[in-house]
Every structure is written in structure tokens, then in C-alpha cells.
JSON list of C-alpha atoms in Angstrom, two decimals:
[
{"chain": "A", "resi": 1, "resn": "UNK", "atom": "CA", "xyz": [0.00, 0.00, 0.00]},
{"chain": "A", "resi": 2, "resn": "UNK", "atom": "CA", "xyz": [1.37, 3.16, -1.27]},
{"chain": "A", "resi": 3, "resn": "UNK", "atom": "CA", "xyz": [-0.04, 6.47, 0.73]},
{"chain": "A", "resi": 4, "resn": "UNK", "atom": "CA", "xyz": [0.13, 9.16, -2.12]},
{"chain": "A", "resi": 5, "resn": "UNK", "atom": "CA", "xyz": [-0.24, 11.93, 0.27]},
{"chain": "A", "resi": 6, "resn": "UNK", "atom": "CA", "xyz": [2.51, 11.00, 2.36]},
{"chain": "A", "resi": 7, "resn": "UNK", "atom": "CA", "xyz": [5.57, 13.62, 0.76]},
{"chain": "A", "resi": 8, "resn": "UNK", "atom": "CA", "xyz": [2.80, 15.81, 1.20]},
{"chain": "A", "resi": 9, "resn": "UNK", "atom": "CA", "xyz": [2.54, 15.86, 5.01]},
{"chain": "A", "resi": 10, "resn": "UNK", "atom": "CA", "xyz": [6.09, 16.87, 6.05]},
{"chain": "A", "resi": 11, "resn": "UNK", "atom": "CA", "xyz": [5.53, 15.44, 9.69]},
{"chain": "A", "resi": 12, "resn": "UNK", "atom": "CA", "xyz": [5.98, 11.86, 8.05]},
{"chain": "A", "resi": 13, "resn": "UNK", "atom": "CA", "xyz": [9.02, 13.21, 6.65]},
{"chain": "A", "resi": 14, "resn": "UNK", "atom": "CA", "xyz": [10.48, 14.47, 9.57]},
{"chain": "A", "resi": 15, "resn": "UNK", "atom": "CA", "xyz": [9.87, 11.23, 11.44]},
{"chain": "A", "resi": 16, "resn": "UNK", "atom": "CA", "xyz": [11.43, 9.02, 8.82]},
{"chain": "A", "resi": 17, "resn": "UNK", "atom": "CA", "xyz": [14.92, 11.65, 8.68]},
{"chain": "A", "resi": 18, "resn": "UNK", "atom": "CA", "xyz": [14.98, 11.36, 12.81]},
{"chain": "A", "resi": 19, "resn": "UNK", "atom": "CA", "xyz": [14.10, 7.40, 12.15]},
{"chain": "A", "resi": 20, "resn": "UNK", "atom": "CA", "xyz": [17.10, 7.08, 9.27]},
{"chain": "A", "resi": 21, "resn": "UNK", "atom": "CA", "xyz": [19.46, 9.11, 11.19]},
{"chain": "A", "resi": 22, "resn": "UNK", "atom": "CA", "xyz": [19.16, 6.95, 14.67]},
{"chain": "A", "resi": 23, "resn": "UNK", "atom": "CA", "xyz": [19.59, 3.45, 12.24]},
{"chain": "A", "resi": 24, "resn": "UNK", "atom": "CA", "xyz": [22.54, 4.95, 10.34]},
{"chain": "A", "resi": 25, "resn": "UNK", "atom": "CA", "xyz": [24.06, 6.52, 13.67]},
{"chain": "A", "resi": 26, "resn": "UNK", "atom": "CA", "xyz": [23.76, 2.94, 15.48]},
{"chain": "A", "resi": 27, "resn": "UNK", "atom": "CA", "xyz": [25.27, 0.93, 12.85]},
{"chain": "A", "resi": 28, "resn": "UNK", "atom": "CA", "xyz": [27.47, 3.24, 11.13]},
{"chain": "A", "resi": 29, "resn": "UNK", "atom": "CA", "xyz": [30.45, 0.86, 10.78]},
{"chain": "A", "resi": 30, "resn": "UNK", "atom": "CA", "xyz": [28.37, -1.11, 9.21]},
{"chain": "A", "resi": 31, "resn": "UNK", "atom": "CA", "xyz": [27.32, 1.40, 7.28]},
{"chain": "A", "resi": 32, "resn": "UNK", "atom": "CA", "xyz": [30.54, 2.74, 5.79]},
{"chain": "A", "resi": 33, "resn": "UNK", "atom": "CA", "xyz": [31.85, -0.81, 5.00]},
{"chain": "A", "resi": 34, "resn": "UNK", "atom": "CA", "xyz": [28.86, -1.65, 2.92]},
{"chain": "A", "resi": 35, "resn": "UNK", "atom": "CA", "xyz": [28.46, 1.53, 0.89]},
{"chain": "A", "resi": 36, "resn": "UNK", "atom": "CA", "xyz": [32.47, 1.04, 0.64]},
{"chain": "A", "resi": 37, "resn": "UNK", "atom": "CA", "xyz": [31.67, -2.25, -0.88]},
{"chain": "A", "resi": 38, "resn": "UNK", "atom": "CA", "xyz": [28.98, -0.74, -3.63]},
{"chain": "A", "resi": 39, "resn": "UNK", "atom": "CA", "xyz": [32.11, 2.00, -4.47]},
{"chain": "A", "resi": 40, "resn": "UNK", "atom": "CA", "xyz": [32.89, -0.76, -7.78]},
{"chain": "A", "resi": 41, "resn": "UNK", "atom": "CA", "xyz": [29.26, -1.42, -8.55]},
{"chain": "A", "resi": 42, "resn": "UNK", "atom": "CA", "xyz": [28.23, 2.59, -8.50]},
{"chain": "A", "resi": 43, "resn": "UNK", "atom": "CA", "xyz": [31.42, 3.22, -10.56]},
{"chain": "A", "resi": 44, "resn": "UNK", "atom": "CA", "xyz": [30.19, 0.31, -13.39]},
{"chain": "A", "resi": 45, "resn": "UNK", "atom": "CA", "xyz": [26.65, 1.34, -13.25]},
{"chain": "A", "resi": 46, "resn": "UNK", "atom": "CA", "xyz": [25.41, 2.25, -16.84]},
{"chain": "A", "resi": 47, "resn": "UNK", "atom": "CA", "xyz": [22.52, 5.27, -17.19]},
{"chain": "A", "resi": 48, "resn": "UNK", "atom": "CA", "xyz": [19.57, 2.57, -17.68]},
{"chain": "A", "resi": 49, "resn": "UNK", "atom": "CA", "xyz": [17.14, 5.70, -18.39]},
{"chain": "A", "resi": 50, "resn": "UNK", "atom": "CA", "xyz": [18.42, 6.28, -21.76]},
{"chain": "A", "resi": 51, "resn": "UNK", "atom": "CA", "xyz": [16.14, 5.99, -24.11]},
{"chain": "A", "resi": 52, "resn": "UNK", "atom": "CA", "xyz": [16.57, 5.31, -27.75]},
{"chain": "A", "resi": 53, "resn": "UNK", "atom": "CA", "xyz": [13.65, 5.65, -29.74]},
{"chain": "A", "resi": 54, "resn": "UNK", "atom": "CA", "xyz": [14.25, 4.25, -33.28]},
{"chain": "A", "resi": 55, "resn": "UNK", "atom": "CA", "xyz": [11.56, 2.65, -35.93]},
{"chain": "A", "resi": 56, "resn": "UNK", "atom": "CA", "xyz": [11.52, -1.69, -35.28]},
{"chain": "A", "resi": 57, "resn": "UNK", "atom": "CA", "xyz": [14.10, -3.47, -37.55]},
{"chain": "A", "resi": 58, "resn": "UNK", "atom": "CA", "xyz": [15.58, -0.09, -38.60]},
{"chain": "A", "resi": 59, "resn": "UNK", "atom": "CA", "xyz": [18.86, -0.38, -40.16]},
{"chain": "A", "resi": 60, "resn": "UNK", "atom": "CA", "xyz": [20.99, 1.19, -37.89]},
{"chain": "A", "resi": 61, "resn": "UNK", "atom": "CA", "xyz": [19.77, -0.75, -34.99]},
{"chain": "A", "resi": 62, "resn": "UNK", "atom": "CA", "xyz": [22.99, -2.71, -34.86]},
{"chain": "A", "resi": 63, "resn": "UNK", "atom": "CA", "xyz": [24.61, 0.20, -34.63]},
{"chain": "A", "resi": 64, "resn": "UNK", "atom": "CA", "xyz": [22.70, 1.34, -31.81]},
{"chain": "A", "resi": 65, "resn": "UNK", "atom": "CA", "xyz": [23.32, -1.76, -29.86]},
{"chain": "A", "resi": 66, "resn": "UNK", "atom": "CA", "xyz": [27.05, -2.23, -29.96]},
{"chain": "A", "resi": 67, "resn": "UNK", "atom": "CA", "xyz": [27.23, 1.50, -29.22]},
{"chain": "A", "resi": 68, "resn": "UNK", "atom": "CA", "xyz": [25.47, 1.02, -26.06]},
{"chain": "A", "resi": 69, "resn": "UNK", "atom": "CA", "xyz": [27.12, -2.18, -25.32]},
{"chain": "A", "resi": 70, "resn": "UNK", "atom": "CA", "xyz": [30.47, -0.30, -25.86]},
{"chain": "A", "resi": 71, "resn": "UNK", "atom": "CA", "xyz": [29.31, 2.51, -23.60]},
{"chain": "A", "resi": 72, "resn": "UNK", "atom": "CA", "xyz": [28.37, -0.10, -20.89]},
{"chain": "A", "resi": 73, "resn": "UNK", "atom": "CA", "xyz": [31.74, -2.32, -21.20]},
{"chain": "A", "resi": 74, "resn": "UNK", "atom": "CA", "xyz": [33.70, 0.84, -21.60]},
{"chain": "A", "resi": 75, "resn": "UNK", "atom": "CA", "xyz": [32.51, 1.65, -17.54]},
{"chain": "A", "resi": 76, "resn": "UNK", "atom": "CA", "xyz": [35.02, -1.04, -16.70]},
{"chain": "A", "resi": 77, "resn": "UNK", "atom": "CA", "xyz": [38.14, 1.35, -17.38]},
{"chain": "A", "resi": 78, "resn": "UNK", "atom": "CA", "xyz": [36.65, 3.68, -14.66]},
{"chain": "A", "resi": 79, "resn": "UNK", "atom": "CA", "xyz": [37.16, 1.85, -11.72]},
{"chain": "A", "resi": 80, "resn": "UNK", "atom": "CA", "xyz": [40.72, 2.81, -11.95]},
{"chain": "A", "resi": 81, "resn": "UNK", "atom": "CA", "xyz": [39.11, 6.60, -10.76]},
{"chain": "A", "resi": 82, "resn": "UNK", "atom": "CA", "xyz": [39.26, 6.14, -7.13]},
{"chain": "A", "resi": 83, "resn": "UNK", "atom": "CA", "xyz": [43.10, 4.44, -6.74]},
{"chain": "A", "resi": 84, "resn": "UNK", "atom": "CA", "xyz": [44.56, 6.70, -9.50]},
{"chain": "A", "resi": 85, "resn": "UNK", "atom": "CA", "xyz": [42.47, 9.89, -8.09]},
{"chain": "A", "resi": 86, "resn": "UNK", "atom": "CA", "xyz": [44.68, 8.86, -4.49]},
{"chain": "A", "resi": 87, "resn": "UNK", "atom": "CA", "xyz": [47.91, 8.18, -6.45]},
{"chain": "A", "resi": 88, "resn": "UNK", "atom": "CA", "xyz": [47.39, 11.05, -8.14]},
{"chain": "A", "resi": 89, "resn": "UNK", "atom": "CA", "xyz": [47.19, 13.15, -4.89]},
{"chain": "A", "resi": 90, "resn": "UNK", "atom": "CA", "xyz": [50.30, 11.82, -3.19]},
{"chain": "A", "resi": 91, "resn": "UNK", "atom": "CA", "xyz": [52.49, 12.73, -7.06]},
{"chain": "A", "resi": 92, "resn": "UNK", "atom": "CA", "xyz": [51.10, 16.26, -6.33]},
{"chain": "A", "resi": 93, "resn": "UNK", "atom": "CA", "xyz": [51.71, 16.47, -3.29]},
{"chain": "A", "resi": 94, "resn": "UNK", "atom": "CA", "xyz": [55.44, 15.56, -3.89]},
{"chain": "A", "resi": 95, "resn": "UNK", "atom": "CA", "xyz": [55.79, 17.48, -7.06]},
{"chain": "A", "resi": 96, "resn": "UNK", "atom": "CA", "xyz": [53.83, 20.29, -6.94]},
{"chain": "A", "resi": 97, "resn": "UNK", "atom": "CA", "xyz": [53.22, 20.64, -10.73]},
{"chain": "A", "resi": 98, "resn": "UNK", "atom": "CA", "xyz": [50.03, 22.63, -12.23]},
{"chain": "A", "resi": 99, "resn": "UNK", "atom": "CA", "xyz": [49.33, 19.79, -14.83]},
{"chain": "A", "resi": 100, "resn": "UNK", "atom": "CA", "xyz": [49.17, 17.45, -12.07]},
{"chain": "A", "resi": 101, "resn": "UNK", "atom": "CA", "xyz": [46.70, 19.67, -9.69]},
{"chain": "A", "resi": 102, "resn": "UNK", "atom": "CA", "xyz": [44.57, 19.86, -13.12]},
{"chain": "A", "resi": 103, "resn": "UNK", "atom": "CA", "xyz": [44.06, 16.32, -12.67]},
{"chain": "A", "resi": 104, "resn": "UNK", "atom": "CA", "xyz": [43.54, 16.15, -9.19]},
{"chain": "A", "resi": 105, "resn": "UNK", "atom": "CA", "xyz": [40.77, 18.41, -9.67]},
{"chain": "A", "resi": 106, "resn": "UNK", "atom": "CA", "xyz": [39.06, 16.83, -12.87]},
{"chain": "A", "resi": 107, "resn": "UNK", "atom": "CA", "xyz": [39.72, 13.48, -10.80]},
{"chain": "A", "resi": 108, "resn": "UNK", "atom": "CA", "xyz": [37.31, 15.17, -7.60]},
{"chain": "A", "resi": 109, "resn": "UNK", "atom": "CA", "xyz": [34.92, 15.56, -9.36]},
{"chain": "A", "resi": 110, "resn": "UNK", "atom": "CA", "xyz": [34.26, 12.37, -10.47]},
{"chain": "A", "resi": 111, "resn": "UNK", "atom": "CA", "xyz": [35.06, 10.59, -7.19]},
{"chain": "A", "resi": 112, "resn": "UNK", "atom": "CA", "xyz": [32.90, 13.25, -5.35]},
{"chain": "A", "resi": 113, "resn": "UNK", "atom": "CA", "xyz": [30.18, 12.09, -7.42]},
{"chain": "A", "resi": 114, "resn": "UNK", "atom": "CA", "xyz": [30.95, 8.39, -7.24]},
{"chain": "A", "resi": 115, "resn": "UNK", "atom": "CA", "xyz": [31.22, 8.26, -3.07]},
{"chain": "A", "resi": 116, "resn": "UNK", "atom": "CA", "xyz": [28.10, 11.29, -2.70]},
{"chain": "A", "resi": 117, "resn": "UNK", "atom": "CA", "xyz": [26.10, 8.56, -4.93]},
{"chain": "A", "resi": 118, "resn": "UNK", "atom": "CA", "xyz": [27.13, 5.67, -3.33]},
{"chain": "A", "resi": 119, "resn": "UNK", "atom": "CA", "xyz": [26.93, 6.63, 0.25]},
{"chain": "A", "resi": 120, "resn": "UNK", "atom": "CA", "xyz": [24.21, 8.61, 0.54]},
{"chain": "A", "resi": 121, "resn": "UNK", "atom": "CA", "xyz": [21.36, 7.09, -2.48]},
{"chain": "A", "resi": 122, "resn": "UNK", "atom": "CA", "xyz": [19.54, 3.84, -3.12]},
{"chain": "A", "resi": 123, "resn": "UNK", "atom": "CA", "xyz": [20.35, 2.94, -5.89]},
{"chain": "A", "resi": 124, "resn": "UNK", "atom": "CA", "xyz": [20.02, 3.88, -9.77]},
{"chain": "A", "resi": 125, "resn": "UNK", "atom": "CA", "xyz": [24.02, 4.68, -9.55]},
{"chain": "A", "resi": 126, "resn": "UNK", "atom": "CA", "xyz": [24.27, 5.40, -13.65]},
{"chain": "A", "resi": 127, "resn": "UNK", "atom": "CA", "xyz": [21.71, 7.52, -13.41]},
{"chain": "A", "resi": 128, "resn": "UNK", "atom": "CA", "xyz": [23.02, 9.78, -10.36]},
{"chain": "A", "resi": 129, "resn": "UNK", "atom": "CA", "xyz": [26.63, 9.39, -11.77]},
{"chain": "A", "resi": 130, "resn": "UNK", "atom": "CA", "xyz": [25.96, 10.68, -15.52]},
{"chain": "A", "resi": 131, "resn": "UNK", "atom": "CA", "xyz": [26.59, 14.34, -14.70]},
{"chain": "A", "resi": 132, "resn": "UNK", "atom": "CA", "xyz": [29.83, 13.48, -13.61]},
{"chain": "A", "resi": 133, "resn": "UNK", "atom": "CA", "xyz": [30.39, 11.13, -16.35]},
{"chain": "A", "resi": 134, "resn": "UNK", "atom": "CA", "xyz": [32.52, 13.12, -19.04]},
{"chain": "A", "resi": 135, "resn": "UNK", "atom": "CA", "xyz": [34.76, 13.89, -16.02]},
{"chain": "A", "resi": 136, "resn": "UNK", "atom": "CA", "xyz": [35.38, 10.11, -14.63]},
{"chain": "A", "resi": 137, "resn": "UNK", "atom": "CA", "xyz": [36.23, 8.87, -18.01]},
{"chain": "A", "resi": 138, "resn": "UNK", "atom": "CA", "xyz": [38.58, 11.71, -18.93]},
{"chain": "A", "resi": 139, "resn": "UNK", "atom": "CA", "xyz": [40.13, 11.07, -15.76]},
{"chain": "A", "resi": 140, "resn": "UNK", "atom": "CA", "xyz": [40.33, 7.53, -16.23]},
{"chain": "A", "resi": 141, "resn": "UNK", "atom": "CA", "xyz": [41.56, 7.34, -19.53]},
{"chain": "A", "resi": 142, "resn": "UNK", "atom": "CA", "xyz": [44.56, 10.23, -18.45]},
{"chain": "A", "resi": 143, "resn": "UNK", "atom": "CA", "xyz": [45.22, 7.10, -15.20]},
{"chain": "A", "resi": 144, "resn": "UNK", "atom": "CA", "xyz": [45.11, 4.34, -18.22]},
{"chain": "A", "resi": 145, "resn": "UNK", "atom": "CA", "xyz": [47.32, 6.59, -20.68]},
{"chain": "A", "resi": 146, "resn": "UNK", "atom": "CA", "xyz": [50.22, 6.98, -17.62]},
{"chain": "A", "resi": 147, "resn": "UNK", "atom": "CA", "xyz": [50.26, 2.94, -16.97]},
{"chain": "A", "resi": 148, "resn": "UNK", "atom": "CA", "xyz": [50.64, 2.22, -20.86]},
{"chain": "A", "resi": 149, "resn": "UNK", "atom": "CA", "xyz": [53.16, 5.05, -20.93]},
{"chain": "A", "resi": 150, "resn": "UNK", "atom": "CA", "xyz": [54.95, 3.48, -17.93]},
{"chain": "A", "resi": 151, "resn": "UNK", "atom": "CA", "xyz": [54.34, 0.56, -19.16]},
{"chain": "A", "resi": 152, "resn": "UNK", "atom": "CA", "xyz": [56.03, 0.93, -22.67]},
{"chain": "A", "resi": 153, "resn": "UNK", "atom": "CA", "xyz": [58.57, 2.92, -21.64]},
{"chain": "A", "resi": 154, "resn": "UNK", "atom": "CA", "xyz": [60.11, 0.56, -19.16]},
{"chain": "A", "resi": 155, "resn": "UNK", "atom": "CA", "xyz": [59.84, -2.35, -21.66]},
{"chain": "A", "resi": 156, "resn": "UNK", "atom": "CA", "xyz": [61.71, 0.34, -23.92]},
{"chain": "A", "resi": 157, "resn": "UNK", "atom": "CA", "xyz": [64.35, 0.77, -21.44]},
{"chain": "A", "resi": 158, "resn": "UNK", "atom": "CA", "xyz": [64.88, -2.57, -20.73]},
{"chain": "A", "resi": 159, "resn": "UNK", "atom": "CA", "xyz": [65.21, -3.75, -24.47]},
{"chain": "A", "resi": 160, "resn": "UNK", "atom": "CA", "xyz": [67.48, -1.17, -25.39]},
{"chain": "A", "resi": 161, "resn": "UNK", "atom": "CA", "xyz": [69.27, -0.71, -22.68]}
]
């Protein structure tokens, strides 16, 4: 049974913030480790509200499909956003170089909006995460170009020398 006059009478409200304030206060560690836990799931979530609205058996519905299958599967390089946004902070904090605070900003703002959405929603992560979106992958694909870089220039180094 659904009341749908009950966001409407801002007593119920109040009760249910003192009521979800005294269970999160009494089992906070609980709390953190478990919304710690959903940190990988929120960061893979895909927006499920998007909506494509094409003709049946159109010819560009493959096209459609792989491109949202790519733009699901492609959520997988982001959950390097929360180690490389902390490995990012400790190179700044020993270089002090402006290209590197750059990226510790654009990196914020994407883990900002991963941990607000995770810790403090229900759910619907890709949704709640999509402003933040263009930020976690550019962010994520500057952490991914740095390990191949490493990467290839250590095997460089090593075969030549």
C-alpha cells in the first residue's frame, strides 16, 4: 500500500529523517563498510534511463546496440578513478606541478560524485553518476594513458638498454 499523500505531510518526513538518522548513527560501521563495498558497482553502473527511440528493424539498430554495449563495457576502465584519483594526490603532493593539480581536480569531481552517490542514495548509480560522467572517463583514460606510458617505456628501457 502506497499512501500518495505521504511527501505531502512533512511530519511523516520528519519522522522518517529522525528514524534514518538513529539506524545509520547505530550501525554506522556497518554502514561505511557496505556503501564502501557498492564504491565498484556505483562506478560500473550504466545510465539505464536512456532511451533510444528508433523505428523496429531499422537499419541502424545494430549500430545502436554495440554502441550502447560499448558505452556499458567501456565503464570497466573507470574503476581505476578512485586508486589513480589517491595516487594522483600523493604525485602532487610531492611534485607540486600545475598539470598534475589539473588532474587532481578533474579526478574530484568524479570521485565526489561516485562516493556522494554511493553513500548517501539507493540505488540507480548510472543515473546519479551521468553528470559526472565526461569527467570520470577523462580522468580515467589520463590514469590508463600513464600505466601504458609506464608501461612501454620501461619495456623500452629494458630492451634497449
Amino acid at each position: 500500500y502506497v499512501d500518495p499523500y505521504y511527501y505531502t505531510q512533512t511530519r511523516y518526513l520528519d519522522d522518517m529523517h529522525r528514524f534514518s538518522n538513529k539506524v545509520i548513527v547505530q550501525n554506522l560501521p556497518s554502514y561505511i563498510i557496505r556503501a564502501a563495498l557498492e564504491l565498484p558497482q556505483a562506478s560500473i553502473a550504466p545510465n539505464e534511463s536512456i532511451l533510444i527511440h528508433r523505428p523496429p528493424r531499422h537499419m541502424l539498430d545494430f549500430f545502436f546496440l554495440y554502441l550502447y554495449r560499448f558505452y556499458t563495457v567501456l565503464h570497466y576502465a573507470t574503476l581505476i578513478t578512485i586508486p589513480g584519483w589517491i595516487v594522483t594526490i600523493i604525485l602532487f603532493l610531492k611534485k607540486r606541478e600545475n598539470q598534475l593539480g589539473i588532474w587532481v581536480f578533474i579526478g574530484s569531481i568524479g570521485v565526489y560524485q561516485v562516493v556522494t552517490t554511493t553513500f548517501f542514495s539507493y540505488g540507480e548509480f548510472g543515473r546519479l553518476i551521468s553528470p559526472a560522467l565526461p569527467f570520470i572517463f577523462l580522468f580515467s583514460f589520463f590514469c590508463w594513458g600513464k600505466i601504458i606510458q609506464k608501461t612501454f617505456l620501461h619495456l623500452f628501457k629494458r630492451e634497449h638498454g
